[in-house]
mmCIF file of C-alpha atoms and ligand atoms in Angstrom:
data_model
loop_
_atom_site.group_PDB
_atom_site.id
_atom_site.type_symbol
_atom_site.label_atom_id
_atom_site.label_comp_id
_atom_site.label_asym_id
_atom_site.label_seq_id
_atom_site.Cartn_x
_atom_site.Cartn_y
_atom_site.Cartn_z
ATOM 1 C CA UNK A 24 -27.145 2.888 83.540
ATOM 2 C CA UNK A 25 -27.778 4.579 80.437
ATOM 3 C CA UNK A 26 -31.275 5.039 78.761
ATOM 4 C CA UNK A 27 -31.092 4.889 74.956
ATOM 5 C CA UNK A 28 -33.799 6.141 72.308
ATOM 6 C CA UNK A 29 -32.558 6.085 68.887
ATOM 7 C CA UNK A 30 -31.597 3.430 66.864
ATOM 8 C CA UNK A 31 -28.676 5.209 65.485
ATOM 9 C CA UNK A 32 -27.015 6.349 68.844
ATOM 10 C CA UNK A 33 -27.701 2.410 70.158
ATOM 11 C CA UNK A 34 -25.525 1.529 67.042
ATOM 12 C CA UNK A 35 -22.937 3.733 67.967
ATOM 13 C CA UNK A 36 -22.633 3.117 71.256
ATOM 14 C CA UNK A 37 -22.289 -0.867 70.581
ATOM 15 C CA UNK A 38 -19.435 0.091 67.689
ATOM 16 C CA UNK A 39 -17.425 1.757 70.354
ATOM 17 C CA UNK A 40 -18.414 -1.333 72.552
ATOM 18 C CA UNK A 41 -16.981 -3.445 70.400
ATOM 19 C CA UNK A 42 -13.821 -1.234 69.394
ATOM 20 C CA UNK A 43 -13.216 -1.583 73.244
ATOM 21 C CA UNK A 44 -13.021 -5.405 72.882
ATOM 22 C CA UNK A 45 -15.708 -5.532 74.949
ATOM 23 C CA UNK A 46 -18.433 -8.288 74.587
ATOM 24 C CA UNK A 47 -21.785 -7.555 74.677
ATOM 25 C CA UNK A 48 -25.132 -9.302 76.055
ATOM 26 C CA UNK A 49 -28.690 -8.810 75.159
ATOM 27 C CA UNK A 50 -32.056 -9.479 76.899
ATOM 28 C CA UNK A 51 -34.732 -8.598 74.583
ATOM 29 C CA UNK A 52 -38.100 -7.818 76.406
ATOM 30 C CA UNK A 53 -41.636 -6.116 75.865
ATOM 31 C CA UNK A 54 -41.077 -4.827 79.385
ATOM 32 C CA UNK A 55 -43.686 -5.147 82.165
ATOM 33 C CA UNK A 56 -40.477 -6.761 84.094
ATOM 34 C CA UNK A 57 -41.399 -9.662 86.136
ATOM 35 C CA UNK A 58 -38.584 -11.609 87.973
ATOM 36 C CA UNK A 59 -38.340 -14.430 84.794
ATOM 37 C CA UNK A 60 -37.131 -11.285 83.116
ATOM 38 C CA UNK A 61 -34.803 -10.211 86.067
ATOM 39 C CA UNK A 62 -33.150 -13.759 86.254
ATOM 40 C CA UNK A 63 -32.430 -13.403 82.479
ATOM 41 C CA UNK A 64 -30.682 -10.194 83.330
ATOM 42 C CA UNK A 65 -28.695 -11.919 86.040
ATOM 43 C CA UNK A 66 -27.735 -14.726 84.150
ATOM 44 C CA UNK A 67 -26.300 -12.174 80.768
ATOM 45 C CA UNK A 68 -24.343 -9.971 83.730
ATOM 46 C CA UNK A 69 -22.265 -13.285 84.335
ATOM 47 C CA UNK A 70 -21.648 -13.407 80.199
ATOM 48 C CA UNK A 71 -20.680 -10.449 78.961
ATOM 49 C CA UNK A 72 -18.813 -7.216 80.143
ATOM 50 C CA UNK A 73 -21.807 -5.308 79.025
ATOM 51 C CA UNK A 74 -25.497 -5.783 79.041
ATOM 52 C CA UNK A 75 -28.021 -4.205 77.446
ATOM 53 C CA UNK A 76 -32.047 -4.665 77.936
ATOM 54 C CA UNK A 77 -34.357 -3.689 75.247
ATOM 55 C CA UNK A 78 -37.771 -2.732 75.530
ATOM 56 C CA UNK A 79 -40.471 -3.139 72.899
ATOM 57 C CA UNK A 80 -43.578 -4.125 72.265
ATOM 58 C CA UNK A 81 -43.474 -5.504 68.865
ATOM 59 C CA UNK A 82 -46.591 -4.379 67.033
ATOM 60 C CA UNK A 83 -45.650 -7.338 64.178
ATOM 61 C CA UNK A 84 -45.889 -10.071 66.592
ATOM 62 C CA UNK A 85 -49.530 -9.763 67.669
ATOM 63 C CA UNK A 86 -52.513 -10.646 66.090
ATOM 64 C CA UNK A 87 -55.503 -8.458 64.718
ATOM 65 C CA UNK A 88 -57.639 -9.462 67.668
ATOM 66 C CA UNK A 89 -54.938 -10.144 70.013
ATOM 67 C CA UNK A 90 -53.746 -7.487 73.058
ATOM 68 C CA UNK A 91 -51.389 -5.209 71.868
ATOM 69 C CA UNK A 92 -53.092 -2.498 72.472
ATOM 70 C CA UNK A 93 -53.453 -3.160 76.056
ATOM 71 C CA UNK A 94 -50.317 -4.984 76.881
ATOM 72 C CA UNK A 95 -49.272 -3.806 79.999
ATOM 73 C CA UNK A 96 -46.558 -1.282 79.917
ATOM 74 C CA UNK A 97 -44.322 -0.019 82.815
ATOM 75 C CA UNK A 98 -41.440 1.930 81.472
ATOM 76 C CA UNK A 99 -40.040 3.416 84.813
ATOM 77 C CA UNK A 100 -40.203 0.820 86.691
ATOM 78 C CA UNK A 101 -38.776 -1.472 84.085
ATOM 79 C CA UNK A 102 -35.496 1.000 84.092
ATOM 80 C CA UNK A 103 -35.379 0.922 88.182
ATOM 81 C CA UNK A 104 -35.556 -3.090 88.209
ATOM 82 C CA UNK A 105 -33.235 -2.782 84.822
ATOM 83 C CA UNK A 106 -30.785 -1.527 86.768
ATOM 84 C CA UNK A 107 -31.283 -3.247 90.221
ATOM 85 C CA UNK A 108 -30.433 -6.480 88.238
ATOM 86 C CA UNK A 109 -27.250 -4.977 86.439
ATOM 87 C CA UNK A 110 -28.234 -3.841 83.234
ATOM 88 C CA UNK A 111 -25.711 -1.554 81.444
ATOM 89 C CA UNK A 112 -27.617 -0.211 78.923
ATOM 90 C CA UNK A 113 -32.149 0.096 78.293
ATOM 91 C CA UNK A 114 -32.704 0.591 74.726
ATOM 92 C CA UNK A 115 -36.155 1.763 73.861
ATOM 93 C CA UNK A 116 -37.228 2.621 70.412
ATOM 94 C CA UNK A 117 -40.049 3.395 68.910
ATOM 95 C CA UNK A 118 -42.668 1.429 66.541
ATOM 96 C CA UNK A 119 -42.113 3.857 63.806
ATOM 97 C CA UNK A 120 -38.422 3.901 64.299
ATOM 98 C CA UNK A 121 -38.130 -0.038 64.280
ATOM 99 C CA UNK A 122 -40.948 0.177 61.514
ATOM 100 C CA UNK A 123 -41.247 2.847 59.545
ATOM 101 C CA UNK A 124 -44.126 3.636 56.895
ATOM 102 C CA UNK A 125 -42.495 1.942 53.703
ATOM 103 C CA UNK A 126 -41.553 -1.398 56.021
ATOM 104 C CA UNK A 127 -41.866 -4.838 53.835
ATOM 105 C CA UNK A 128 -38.864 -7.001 54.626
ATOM 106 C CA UNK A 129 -39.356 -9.852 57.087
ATOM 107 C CA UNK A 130 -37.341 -13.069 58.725
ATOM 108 C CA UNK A 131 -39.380 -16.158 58.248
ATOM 109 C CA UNK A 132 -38.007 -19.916 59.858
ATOM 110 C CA UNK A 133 -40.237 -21.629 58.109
ATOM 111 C CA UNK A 134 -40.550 -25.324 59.322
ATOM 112 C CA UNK A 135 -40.320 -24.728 63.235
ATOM 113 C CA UNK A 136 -42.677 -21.882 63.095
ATOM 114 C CA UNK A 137 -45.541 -23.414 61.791
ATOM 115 C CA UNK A 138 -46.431 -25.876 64.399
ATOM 116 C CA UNK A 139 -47.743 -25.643 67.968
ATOM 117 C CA UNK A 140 -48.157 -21.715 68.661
ATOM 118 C CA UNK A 141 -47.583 -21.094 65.022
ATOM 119 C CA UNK A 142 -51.200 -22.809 63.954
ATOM 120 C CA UNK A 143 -52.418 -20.865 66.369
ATOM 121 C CA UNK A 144 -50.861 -17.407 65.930
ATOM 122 C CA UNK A 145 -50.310 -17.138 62.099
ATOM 123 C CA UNK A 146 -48.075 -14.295 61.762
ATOM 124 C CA UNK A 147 -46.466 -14.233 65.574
ATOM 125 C CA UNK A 148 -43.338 -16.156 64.710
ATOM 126 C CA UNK A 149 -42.388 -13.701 61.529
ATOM 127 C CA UNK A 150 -42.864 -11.015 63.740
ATOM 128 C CA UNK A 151 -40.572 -12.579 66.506
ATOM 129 C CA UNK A 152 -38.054 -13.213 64.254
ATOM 130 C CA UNK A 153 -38.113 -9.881 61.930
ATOM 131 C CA UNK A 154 -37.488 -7.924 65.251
ATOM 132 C CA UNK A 155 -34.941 -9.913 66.926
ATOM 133 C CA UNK A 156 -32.946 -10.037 63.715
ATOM 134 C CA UNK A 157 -33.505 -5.872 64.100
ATOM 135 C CA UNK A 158 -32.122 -5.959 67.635
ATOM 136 C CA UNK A 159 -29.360 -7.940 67.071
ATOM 137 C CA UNK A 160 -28.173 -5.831 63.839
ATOM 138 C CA UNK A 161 -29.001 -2.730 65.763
ATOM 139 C CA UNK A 162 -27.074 -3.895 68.967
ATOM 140 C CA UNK A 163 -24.538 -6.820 67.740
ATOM 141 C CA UNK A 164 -24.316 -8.904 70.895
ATOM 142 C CA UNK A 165 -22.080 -11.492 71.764
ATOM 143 C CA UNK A 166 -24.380 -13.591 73.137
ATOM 144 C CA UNK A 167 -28.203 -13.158 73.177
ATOM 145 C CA UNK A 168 -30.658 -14.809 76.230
ATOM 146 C CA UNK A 169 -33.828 -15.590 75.906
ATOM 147 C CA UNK A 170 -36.321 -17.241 78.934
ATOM 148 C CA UNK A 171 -37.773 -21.304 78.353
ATOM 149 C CA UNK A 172 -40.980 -20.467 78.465
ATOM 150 C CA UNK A 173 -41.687 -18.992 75.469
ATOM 151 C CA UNK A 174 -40.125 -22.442 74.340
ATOM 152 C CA UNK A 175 -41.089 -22.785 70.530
ATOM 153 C CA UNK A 176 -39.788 -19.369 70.122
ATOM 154 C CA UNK A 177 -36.273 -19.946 71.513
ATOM 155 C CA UNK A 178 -36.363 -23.000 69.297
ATOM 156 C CA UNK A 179 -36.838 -20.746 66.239
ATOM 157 C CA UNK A 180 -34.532 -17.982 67.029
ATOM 158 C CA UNK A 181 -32.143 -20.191 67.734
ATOM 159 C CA UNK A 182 -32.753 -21.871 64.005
ATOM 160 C CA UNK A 183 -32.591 -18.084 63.120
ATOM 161 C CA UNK A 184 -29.638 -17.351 64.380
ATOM 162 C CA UNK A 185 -27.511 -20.252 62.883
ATOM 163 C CA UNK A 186 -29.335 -19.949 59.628
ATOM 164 C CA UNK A 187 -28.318 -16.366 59.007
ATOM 165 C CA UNK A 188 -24.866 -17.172 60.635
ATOM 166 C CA UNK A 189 -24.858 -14.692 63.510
ATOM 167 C CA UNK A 190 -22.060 -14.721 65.682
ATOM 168 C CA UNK A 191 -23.918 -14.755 68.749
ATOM 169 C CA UNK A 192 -23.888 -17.216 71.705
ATOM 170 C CA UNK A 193 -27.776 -18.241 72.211
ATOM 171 C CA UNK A 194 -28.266 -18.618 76.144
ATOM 172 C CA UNK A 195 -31.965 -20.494 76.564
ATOM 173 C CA UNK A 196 -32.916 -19.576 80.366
ATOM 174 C CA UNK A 197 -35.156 -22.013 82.563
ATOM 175 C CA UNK A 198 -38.584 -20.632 83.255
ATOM 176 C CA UNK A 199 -39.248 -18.758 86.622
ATOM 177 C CA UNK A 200 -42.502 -20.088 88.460
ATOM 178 C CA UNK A 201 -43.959 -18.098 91.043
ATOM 179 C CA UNK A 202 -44.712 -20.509 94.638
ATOM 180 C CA UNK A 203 -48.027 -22.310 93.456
ATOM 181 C CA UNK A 204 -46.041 -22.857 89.890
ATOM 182 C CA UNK A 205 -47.696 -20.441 87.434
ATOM 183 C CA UNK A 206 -44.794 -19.750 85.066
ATOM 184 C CA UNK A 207 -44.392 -15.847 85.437
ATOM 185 C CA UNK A 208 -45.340 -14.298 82.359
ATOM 186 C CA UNK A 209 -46.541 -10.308 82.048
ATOM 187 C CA UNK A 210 -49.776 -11.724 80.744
ATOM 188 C CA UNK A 211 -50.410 -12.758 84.790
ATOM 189 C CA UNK A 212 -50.923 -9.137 85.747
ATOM 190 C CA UNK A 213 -54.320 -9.612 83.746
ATOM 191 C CA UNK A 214 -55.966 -12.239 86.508
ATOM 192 C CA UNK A 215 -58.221 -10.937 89.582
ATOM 193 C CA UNK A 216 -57.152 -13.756 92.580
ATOM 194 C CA UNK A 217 -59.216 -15.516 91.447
ATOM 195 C CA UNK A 218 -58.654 -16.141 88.317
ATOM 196 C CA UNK A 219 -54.967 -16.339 88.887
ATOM 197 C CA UNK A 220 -55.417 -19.762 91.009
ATOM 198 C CA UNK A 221 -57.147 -20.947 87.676
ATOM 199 C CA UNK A 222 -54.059 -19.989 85.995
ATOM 200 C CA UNK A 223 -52.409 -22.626 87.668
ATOM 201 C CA UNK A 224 -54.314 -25.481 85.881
ATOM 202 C CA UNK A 225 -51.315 -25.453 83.126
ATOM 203 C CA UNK A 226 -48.520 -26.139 85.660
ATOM 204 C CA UNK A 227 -50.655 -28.570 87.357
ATOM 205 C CA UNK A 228 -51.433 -30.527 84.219
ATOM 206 C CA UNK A 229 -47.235 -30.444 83.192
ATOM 207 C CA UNK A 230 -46.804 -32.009 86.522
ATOM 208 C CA UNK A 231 -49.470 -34.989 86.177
ATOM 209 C CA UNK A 232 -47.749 -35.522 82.752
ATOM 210 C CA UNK A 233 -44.397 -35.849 84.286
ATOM 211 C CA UNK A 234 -45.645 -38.048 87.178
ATOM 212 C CA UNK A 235 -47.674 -40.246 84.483
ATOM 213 C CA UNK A 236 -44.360 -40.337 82.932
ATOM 214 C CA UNK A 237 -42.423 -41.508 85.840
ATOM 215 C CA UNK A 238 -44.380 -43.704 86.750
ATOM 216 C CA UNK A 239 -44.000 -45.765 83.199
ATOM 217 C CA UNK A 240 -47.030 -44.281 81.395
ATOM 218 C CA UNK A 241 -45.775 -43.508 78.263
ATOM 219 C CA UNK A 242 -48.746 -43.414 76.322
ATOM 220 C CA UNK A 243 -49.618 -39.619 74.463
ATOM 221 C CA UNK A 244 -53.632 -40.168 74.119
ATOM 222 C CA UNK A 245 -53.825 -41.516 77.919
ATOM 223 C CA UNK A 246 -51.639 -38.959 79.116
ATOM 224 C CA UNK A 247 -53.173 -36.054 77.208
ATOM 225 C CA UNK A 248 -56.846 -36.925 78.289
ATOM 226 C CA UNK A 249 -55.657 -37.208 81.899
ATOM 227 C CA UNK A 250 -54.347 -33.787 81.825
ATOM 228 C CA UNK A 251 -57.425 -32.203 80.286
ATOM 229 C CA UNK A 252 -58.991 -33.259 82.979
ATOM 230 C CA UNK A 253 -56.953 -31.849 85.515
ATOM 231 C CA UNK A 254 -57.330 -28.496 83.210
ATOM 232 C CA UNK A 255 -60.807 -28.524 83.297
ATOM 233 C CA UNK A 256 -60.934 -29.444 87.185
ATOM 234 C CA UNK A 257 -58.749 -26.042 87.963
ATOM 235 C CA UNK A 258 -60.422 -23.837 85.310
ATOM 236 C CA UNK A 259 -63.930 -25.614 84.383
ATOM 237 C CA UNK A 260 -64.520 -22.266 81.752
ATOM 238 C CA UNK A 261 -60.884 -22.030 80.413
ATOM 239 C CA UNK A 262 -60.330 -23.196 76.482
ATOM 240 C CA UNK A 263 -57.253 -25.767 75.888
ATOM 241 C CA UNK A 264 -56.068 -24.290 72.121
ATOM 242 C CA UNK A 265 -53.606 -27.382 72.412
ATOM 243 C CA UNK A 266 -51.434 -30.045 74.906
ATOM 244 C CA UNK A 267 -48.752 -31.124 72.361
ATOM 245 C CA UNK A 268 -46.143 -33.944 72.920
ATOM 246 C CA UNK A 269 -43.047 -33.253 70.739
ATOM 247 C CA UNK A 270 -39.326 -34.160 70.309
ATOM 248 C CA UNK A 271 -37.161 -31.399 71.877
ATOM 249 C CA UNK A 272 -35.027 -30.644 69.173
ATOM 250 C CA UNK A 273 -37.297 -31.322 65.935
ATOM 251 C CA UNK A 274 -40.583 -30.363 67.650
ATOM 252 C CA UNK A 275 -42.112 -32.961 65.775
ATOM 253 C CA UNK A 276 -45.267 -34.651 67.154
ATOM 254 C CA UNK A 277 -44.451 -37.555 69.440
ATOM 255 C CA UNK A 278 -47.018 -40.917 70.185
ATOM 256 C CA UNK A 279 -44.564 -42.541 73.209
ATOM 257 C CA UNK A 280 -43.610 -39.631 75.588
ATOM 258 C CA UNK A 281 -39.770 -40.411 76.675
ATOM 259 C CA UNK A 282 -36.957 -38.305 78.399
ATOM 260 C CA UNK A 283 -36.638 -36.584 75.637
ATOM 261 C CA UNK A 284 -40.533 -35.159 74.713
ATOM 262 C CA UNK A 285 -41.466 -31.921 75.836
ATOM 263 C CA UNK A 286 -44.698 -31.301 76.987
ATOM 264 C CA UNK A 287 -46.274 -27.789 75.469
ATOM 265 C CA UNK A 288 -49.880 -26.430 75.783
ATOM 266 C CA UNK A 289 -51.477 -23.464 75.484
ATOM 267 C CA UNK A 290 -54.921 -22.833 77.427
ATOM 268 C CA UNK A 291 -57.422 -19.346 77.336
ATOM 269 C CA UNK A 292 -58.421 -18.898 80.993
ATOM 270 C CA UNK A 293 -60.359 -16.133 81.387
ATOM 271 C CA UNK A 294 -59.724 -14.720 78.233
ATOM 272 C CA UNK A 295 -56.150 -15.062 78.621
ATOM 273 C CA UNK A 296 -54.137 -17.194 76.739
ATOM 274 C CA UNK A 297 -51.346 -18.770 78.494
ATOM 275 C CA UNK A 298 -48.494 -20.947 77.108
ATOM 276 C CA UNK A 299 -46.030 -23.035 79.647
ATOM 277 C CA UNK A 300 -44.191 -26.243 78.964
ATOM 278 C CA UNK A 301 -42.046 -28.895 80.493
ATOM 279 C CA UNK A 302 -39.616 -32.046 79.377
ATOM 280 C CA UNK A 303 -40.640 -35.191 81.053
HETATM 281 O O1 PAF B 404 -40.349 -12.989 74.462
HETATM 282 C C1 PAF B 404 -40.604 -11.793 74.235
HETATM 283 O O2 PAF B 404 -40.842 -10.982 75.140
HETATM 284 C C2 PAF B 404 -40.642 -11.301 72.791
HETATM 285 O O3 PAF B 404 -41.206 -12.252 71.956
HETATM 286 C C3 PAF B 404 -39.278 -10.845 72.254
HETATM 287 C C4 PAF B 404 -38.277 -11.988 72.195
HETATM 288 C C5 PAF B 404 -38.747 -9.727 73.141
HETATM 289 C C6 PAF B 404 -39.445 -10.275 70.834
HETATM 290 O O4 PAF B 404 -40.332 -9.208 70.805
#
């Protein structure tokens, strides 16, 4: 597997790619592999001849008071699991490469980004999008996964993507839950034991809504203030930012939760804000 810096030799080396006729698949990351990311890497090694993992921690996509500073980072072990799942090619740039000092142009999908985590997290979505467009220019895949969990954002690169008419395949992944159901996410390797059973009040408050569901209870308000309660049984101190009921396509807000609603939320426990989701 080969270990790439530099924007300029990633470019090259996915020209001669392509000259090749070979196809190409990307797995964006901000590292701190878990095995979500791993099955992501699995899944592109069955797509494309080639498959490169990048690594960044996009400075644009976190807030003023939010953790990028302390996000956990685990370069050499990210390149050992890298290549244990079949990665071809780790490319790792730099902030200042990917954003150097006179930076001022950015991607913006404007309806899709605004709701759910976008109220929330102002700026996160622009900052997605800006450095996914960066990756794909910089590494021109054929087709580009990305995991379910981070569900609103799929949705809007996936608006990105058609919108600016890249030729890329868009491969959404299903989430990976660890035994207990915690959707694995970097953010987990924040929890003491602990806290990381609280964690689990997210998953456990999907699953009443899909039970409520099957069970013919269709109503949003009865099944929202059921699973608050289960949230607050879990992890009495955590914060709920939001449980939203949407349509799966539009992501607009729903009142009668069918088939075809996904359930999002997004909870602080313990300081640590968690996102998961599920369709009912
Ligand atoms: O999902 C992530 O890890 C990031 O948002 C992504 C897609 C790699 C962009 O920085």
């Amino acid at each position: 597997m080969q270990t790439i810096r530099s924007i300029t030799k990633m470019q090259k080396a996915s020209r001669q790619l392509a000259a090749r006729s070979k196809t190409i698949a990307l797995v964006p990351t901000m590292g701190n592999l878990h095995e979500g990311h791993l099955s992501l890497i699995r899944c592109a090694r069955k797509t494309a001849d080639v498959v490169i993992v990048t690594i960044f921690v996009n400075p644009k996509q976190f807030g003023p008071k939010e953790d990028y500073k302390k996000y956990p980072r685990d370069e050499k072990n990210d390149i050992a699991k890298i290549k244990k799942a079949g990665g071809d090619i780790v490319f790792i740039p730099k902030a200042t490469q990917i954003y150097p000092d006179d930076f001022q142009t950015y991607v913006t999908v404007e309806k899709l980004s605004q709701t759910l985590e976008g109220k929330s997290r102002p700026e996160h979505f622009r900052g997605v999008t800006t450095v996914v467009a960066k990756l794909f220019n910089i590494t021109r895949p054929d087709v580009a996964i990305f995991g379910a969990k981070d569900f609103q954002q799929s949705k809007v690169l996936k608006q990105m993507t058609k919108d600016l008419g890249y030729p890329i395949k868009f491969v959404i992944a299903p989430t990976v839950r660890e035994k207990d159901g915690l959707a694995m996410s970097s953010r987990n390797r924040y929890f003491t034991v602990e806290q990381r059973h609280q964690a689990c009040c997210l998953y456990y408050a999907l699953r009443t809504a899909r039970e409520m569901v099957k069970s013919g209870i269709k109503d949003v308000r009865t099944i929202k203030s059921e699973m608050r309660a289960v949230i607050k049984a879990t992890s009495p101190k955590c914060k709920i930012d939001y449980i939203a009921f949407t349509e799966f396509d539009s992501l607009k807000p729903v009142s009668k939760a069918s088939k075809s609603t996904i359930c999002s939320l997004a909870v602080c426990v313990h300081n640590v804000r968690l996102i998961d989701n599920m369709r009912l």
